[in-house]
XYZ file of C-alpha atoms in Angstrom:
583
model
C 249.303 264.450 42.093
C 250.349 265.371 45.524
C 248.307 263.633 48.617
C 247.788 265.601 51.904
C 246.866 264.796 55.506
C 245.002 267.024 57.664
C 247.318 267.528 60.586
C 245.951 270.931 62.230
C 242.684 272.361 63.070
C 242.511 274.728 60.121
C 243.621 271.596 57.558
C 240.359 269.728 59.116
C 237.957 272.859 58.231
C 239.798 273.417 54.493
C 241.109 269.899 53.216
C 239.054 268.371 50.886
C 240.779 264.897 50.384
C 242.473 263.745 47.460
C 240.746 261.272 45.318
C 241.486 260.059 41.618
C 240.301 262.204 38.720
C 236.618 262.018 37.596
C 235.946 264.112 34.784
C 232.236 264.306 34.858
C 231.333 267.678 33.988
C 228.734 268.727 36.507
C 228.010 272.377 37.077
C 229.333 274.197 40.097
C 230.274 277.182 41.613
C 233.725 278.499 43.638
C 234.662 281.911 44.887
C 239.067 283.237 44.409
C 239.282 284.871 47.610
C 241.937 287.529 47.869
C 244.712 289.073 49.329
C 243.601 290.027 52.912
C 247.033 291.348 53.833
C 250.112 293.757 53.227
C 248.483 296.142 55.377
C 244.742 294.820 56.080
C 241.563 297.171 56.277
C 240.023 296.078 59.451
C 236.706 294.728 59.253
C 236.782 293.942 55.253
C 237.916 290.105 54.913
C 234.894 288.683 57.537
C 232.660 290.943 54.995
C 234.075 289.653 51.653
C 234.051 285.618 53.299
C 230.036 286.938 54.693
C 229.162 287.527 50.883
C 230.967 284.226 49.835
C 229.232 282.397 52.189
C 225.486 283.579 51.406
C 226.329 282.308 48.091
C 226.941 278.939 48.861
C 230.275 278.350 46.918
C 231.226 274.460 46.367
C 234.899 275.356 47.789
C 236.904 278.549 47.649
C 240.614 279.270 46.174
C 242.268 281.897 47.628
C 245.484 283.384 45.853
C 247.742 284.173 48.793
C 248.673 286.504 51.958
C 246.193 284.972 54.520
C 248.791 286.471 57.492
C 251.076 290.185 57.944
C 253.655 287.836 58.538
C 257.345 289.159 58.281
C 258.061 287.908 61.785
C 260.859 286.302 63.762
C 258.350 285.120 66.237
C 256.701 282.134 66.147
C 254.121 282.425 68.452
C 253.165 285.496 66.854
C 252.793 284.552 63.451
C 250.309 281.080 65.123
C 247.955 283.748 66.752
C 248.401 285.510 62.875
C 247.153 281.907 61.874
C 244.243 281.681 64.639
C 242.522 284.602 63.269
C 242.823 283.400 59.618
C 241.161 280.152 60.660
C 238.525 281.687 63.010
C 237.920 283.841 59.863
C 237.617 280.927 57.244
C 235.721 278.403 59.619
C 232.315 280.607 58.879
C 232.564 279.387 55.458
C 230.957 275.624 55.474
C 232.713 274.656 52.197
C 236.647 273.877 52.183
C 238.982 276.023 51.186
C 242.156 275.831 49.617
C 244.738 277.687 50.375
C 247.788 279.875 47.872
C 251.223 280.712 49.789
C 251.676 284.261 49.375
C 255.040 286.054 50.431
C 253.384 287.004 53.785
C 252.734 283.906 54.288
C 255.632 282.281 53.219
C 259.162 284.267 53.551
C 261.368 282.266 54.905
C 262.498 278.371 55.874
C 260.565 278.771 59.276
C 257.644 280.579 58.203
C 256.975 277.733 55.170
C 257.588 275.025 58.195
C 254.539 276.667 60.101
C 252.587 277.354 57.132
C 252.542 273.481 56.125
C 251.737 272.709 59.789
C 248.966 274.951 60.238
C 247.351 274.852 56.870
C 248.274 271.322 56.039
C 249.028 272.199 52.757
C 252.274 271.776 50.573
C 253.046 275.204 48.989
C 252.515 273.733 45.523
C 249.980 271.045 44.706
C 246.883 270.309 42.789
C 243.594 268.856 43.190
C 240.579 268.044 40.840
C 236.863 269.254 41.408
C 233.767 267.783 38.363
C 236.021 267.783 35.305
C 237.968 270.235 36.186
C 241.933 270.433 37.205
C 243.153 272.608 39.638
C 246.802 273.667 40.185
C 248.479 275.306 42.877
C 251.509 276.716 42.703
C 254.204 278.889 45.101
C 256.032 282.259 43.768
C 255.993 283.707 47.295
C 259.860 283.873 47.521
C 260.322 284.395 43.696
C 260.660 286.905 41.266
C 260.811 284.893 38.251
C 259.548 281.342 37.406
C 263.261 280.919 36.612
C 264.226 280.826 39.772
C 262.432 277.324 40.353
C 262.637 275.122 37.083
C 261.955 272.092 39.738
C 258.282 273.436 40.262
C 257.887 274.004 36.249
C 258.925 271.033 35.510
C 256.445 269.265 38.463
C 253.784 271.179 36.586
C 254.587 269.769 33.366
C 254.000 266.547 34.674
C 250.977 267.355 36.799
C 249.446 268.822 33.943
C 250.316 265.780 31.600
C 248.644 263.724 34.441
C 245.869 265.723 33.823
C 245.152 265.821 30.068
C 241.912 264.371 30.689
C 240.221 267.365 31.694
C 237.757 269.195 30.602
C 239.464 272.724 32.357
C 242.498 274.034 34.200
C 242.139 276.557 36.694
C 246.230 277.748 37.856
C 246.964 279.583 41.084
C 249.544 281.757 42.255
C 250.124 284.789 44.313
C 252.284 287.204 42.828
C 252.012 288.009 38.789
C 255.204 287.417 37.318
C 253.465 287.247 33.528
C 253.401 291.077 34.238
C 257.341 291.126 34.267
C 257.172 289.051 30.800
C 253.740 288.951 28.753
C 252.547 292.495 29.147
C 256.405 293.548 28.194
C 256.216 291.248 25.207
C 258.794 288.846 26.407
C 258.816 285.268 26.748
C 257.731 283.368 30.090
C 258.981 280.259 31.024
C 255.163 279.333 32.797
C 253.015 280.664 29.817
C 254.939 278.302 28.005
C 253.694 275.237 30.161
C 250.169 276.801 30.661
C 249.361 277.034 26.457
C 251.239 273.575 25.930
C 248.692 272.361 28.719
C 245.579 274.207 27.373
C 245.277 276.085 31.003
C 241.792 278.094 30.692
C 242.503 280.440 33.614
C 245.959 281.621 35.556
C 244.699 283.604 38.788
C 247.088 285.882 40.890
C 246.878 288.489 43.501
C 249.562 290.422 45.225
C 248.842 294.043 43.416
C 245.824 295.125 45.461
C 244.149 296.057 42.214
C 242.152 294.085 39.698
C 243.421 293.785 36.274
C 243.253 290.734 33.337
C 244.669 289.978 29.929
C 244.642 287.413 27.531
C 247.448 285.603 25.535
C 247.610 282.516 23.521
C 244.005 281.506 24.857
C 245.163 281.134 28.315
C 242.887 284.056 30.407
C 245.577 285.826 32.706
C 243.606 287.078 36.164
C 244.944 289.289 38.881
C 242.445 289.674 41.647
C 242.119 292.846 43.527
C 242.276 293.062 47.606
C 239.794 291.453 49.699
C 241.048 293.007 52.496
C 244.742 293.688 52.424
C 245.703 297.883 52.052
C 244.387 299.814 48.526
C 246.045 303.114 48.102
C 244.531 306.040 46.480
C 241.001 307.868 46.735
C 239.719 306.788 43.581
C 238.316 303.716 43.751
C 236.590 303.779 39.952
C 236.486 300.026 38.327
C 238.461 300.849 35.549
C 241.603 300.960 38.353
C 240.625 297.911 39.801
C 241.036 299.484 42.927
C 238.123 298.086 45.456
C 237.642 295.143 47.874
C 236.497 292.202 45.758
C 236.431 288.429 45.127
C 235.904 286.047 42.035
C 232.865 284.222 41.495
C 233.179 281.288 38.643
C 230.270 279.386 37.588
C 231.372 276.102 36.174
C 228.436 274.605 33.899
C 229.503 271.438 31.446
C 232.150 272.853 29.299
C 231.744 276.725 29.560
C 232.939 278.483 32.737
C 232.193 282.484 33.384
C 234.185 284.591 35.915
C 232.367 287.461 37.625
C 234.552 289.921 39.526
C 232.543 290.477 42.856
C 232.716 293.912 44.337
C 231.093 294.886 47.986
C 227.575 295.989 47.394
C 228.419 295.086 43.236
C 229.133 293.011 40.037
C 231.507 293.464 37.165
C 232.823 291.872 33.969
C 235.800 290.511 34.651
C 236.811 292.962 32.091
C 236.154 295.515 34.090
C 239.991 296.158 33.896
C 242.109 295.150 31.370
C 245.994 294.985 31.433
C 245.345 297.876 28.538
C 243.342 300.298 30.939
C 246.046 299.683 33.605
C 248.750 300.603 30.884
C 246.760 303.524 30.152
C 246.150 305.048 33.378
C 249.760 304.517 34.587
C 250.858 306.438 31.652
C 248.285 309.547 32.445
C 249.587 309.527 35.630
C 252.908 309.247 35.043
C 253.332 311.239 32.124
C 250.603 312.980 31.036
C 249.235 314.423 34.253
C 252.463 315.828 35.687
C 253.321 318.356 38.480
C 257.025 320.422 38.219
C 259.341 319.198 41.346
C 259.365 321.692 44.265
C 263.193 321.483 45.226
C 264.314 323.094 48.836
C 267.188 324.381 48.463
C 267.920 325.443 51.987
C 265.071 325.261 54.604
C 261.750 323.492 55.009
C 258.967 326.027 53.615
C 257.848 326.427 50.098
C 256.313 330.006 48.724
C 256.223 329.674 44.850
C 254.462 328.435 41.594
C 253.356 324.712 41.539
C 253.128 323.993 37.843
C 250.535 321.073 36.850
C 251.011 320.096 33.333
C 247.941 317.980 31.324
C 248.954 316.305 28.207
C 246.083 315.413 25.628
C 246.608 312.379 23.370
C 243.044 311.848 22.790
C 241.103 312.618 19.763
C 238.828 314.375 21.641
C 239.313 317.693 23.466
C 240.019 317.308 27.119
C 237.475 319.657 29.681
C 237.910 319.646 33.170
C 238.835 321.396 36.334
C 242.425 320.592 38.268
C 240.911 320.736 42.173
C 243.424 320.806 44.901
C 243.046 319.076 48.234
C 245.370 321.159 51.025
C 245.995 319.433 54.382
C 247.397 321.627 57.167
C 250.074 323.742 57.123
C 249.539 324.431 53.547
C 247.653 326.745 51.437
C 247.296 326.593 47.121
C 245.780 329.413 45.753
C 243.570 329.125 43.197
C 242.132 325.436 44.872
C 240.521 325.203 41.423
C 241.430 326.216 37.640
C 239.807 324.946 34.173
C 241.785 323.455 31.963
C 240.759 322.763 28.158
C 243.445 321.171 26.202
C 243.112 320.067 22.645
C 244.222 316.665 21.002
C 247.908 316.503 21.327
C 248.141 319.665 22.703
C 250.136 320.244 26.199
C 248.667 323.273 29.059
C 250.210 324.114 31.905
C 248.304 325.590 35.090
C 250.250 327.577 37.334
C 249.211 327.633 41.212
C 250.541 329.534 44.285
C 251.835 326.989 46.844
C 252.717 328.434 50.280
C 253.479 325.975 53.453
C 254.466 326.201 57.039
C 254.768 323.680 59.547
C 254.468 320.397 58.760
C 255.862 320.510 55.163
C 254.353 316.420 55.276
C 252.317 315.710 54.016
C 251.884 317.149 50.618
C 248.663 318.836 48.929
C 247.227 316.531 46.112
C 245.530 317.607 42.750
C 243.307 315.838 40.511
C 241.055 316.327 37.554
C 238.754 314.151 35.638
C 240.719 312.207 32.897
C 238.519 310.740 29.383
C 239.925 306.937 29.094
C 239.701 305.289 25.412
C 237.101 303.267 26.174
C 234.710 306.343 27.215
C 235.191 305.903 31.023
C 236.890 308.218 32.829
C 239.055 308.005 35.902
C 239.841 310.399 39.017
C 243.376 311.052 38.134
C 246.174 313.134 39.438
C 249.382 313.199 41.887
C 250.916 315.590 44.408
C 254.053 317.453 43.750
C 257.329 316.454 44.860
C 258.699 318.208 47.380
C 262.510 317.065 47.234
C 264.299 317.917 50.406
C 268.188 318.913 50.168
C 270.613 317.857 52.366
C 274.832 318.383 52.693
C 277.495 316.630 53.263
C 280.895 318.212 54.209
C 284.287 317.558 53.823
C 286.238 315.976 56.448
C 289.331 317.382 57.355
C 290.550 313.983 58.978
C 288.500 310.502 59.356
C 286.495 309.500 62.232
C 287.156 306.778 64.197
C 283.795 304.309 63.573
C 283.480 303.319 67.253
C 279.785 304.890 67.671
C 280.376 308.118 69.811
C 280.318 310.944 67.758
C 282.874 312.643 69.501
C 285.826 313.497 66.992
C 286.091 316.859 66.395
C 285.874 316.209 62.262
C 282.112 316.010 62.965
C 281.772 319.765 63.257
C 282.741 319.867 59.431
C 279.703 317.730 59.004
C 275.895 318.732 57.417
C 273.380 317.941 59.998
C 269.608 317.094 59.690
C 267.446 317.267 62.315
C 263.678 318.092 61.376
C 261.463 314.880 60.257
C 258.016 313.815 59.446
C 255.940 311.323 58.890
C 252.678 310.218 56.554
C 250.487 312.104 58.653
C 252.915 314.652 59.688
C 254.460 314.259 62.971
C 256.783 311.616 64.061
C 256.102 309.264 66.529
C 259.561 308.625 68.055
C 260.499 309.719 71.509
C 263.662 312.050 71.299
C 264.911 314.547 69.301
C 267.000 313.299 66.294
C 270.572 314.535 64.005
C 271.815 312.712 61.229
C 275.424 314.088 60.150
C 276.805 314.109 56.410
C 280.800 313.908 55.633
C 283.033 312.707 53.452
C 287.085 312.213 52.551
C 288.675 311.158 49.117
C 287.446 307.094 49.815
C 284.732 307.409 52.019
C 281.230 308.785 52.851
C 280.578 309.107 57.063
C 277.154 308.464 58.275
C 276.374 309.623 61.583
C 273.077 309.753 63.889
C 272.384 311.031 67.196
C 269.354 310.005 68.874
C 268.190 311.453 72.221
C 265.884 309.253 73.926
C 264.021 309.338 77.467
C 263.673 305.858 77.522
C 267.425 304.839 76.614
C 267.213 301.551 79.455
C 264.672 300.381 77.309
C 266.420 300.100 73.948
C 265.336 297.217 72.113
C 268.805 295.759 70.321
C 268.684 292.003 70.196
C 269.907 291.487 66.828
C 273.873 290.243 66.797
C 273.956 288.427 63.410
C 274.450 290.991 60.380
C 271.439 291.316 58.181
C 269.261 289.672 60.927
C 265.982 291.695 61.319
C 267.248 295.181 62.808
C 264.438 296.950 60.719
C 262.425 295.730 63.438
C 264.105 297.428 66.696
C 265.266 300.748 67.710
C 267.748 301.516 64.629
C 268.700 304.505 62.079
C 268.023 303.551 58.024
C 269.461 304.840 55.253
C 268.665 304.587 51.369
C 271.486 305.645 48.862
C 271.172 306.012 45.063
C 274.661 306.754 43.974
C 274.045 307.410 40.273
C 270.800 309.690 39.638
C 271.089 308.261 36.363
C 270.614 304.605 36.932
C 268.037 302.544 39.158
C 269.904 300.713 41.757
C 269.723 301.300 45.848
C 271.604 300.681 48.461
C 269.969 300.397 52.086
C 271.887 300.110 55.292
C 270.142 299.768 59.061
C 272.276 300.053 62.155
C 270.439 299.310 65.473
C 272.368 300.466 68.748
C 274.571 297.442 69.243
C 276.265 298.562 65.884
C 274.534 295.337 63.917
C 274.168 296.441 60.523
C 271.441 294.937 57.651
C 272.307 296.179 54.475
C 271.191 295.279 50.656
C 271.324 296.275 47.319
C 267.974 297.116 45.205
C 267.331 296.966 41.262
C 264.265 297.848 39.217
C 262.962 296.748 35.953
C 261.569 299.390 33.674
C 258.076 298.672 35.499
C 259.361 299.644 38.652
C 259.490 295.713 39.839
C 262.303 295.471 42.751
C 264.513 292.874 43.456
C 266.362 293.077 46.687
C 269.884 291.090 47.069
C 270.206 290.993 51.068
C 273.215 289.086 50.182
C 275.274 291.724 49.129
C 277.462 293.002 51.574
C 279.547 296.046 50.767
C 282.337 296.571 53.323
C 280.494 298.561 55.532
C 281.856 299.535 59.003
C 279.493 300.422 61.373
C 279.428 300.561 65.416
C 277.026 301.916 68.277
C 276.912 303.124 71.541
C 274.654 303.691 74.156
C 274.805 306.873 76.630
C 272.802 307.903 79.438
C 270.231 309.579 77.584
C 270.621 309.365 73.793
C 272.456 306.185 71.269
C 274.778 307.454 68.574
C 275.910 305.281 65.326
C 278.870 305.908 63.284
C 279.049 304.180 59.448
C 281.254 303.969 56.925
C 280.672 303.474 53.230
C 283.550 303.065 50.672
C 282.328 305.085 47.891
C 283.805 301.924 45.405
C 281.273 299.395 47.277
C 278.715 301.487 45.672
C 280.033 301.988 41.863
C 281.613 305.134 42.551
C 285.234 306.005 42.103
C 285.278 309.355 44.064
C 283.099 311.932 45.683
C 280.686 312.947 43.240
C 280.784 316.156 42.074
C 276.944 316.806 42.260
C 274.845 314.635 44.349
C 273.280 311.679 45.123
C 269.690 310.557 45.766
C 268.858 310.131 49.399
C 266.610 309.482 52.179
C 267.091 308.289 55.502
C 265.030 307.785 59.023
C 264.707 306.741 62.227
C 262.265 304.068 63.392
C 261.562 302.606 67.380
C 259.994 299.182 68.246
C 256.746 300.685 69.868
C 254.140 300.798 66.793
C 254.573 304.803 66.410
C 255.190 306.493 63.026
C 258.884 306.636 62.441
C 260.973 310.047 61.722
C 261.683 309.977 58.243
C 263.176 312.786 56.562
C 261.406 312.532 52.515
C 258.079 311.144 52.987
C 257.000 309.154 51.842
C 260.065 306.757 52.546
C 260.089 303.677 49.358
C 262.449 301.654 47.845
C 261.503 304.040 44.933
C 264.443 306.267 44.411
C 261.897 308.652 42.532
C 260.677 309.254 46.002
C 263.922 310.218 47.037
C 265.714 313.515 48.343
C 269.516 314.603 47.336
C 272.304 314.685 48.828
C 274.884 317.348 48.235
C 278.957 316.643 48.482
C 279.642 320.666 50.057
C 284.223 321.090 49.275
C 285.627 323.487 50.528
């Protein structure tokens, strides 16, 4: 087992030294704090570590993103760091701490988190009989990817064998990639050849558990960090939370602590999450809304409810409009019977914004006799052209060839909440030749002396300054992304993005697809010219249809960006089309 030092502030309130194993079975108590990160609720962690702290825990685990992180700044991410420790210094118990990947993303970041934690990102430690491990997947996305740490944890855990428990920690998980799919998993392998009672893991936001082999697999919900949606029923998982565990000779119990209440930690099973994804994305379905030409909608928004119950399915699809829109009826029955599929037709009618979206739900029976808030919004899917070239632009950032005019132009954008918040108006221009698709973006801005556009190196952080994005699915038919960011000095960041058939993404910032890109910078706008060989992206020649698409413009100042399909994912099922226009 792995000794550790104290050598910060925060390592003096957390560390509990290392000693040698006593297995002596005494009772005890620890909280698994959760993710407080990945978009934090204000006000929510000091709550959740208040209600740990009235009960007195013996030491708490936490599973991972302490910090936003994602920063090139140091002294940033340290202030990140101060608040995390001002936060856990009210408890009076230590802590110890799980690298999650906002914690831990890169060489740097891992060299401040072992300096101001004073933890190693893996490690173990033993508490009354019990063994605990913790382990570091906050740059993987398979326990593949590091058979060093598996095979440390062999070890560790054949150290161990004494024990009367083994408690495993991790932030993101993976065993949903691999054990809910049915396939094999390199860990569970370890954990059952180990006896390992309990496997926690956060990352998700939502609570969720499973068993396999005897080994109890845990995902904790947030206890702080963003949770989307309105419904925040247990059976989703879906509210601010930590894990109690109650440790007394050889039994343990795990009690999933919500704010104000208690649950069974089987409050929601890898089945009910199964379930619910496939009402929502299946049963409980809503007919795209594709524009054509324009930005308003006036038509029939058809909600389809699919019943594969055994009992009948009663209820009442209830719209929620936000402005600019109008549905009409806001409310319809619907009584379907078992296996049976209804539609409900509604009259959908929107002016300005067209962003955000209505939203519809209905009350859904689960298997187990619960029943969820379930539902969706329909997808608007915005349509946009790109002409044929009659000779190729010169990539130098200007704009100014007279083959632009053959070009399809956007130029109206949105955000989540409906307006952008970027200074200046904004076109993006479409074109294309036998080899080649043309990117181009105009960006007027009042505040051009003040362009931020540090980043030289390619696929350095450009995300993060004045820039233009783009997110390209070349075959509608198979799940793979390309993104490309150009900032005004003409650095580009570009990557390629898979998908399992969960939706899981893996992004490969190493590939780099012969992309030629430039800026410039005028008096009161910034142009940028790319170019994209359609072969660098698996296709041999314009496509006769189109492609999926969605693009935007972002600024360094905190406001909403200007993204044209909102909302803006990795997701390609979030994405709008592209057109190739010939002549």
């Amino acid at each position: 087992m792995r000794t550790r030092v104290a050598t910060s502030v925060l390592a003096v309130l957390l560390l509990l030294g290392a000693a040698a194993p006593v297995w002596s079975g005494a009772s005890y108590h620890f909280a698994v704090l959760s993710d407080r990160t990945g978009g934090h609720t204000e006000g929510v962690y000091p709550r959740v570590i208040e209600e740990i702290a009235r009960l007195n825990p013996d030491f708490v685990v936490t599973v991972g993103d302490q910090i936003e992180g994602y920063t090139d700044d140091d002294q940033l991410a340290n202030a990140q760091w101060d608040t995390i420790e001002s936060f856990l210094g009210r408890l009076d118990c230590p802590v110890y701490l799980t690298a999650g990947n906002h914690d831990i993303w890169s060489d740097e970041s891992e060299q401040i988190y072992r300096e101001r934690t004073g933890f190693d990102p893996f490690y173990s430690f033993d508490h009354s009989g019990t063994h605990f491990v913790v382990l570091d997947n906050s740059r993987l996305e398979s326990w593949e990817d590091d058979p060093e740490q598996l095979e440390w944890l062999d070890t560790d855990l054949a150290a161990a064998a004494g024990a009367e428990r083994v408690f495993i920690f991790a932030h993101k998980p993976l065993w949903t990639q691999t054990l809910a799919l049915g396939e094999d998993d390199p860990l569970h392998e370890i954990l059952t050849a180990h006896d390992v009672d309990i496997h926690f893991t956060g990352h998700l936001h939502h609570y969720f558990s499973a068993e396999y082999d005897g080994v109890r697999y845990v995902s904790m919900g947030s206890s702080g960090g963003g949770v989307l949606g309105s419904d925040r029923s247990p059976a989703r998982g879906q509210f601010f939370q930590f894990g109690w565990v109650t440790v007394d000779d050889a039994e343990h119990e795990l009690a999933i602590v919500e704010l104000g209440a208690i649950h069974d930690p089987d409050v929601s099973t890898i089945a009910v999450q199964k379930e619910i994804r496939l009402a929502e994305g299946e049963l409980i379905r809503v007919h795209p809304i594709v524009l054509e030409h324009g930005d308003s909608v006036d038509g029939d928004i058809v909600v389809v409810v699919e019943n594969r119950s055994p009992e009948t399915l009663r209820s009442a699809v209830e719209w929620s409009t936000p402005d600019g829109w109008s549905i009409d009826p806001l409310s319809a029955p619907v009584s379907v019977e078992p296996g049976q599929v209804e539609e409900v037709v509604f009259r959908g009618i929107s002016r300005e914004p067209l962003f955000p979206v209505p939203t519809f739900s209905l009350e859904y029976p689960l298997s187990d006799g619960r029943t969820i808030r379930a539902g969706g919004a329909p997808r608007v899917v915005r349509v946009a052209e790109a002409g044929e070239l009659g000779s190729a632009p010169v990539i130098d950032g200007r704009v100014v060839e007279r083959c632009w005019s053959d070009a399809g132009v956007e130029d109206s954008f949105y955000s989540e909440n409906g307006a952008p918040g970027v200074e200046g108006a904004t076109e993006f221009l479409f074109g294309y030749d036998d080899s080649n698709i043309y990117l181009a973006a105009v960006c007027h801005d009042p505040g051009v002396d003040d362009l931020v556009a540090d980043v030289q190196e390619r696929d350095g952080p450009v995300y993060g300054e004045d820039c233009v994005g783009f997110f390209i699915q070349p075959d509608m038919d198979e799940m793979a992304v390309y993104q490309v960011y150009v900032n005004p000095a003409g650095t580009v960041f570009d990557q390629r993005i898979t998908f399992d058939e969960t939706m899981w993404y893996t992004t490969h910032v190493d590939w780099n697809g012969g992309i030629e890109a430039s800026g410039d910078v005028g008096e009161d706008r910034w142009t940028a010219e790319i170019r994209i060989p359609f072969e660098v992206i698996g296709l041999d020649a314009p496509p006769q249809g189109s492609v999926g698409l969605n693009f935007r413009r972002k600024q360094p100042d905190g406001w909403p960006p200007a993204d044209w399909q909102v909302p803006i994912d990795y997701d390609p099922h979030t994405f709008g089309r592209l057109r190739f226009v010939r002549d």
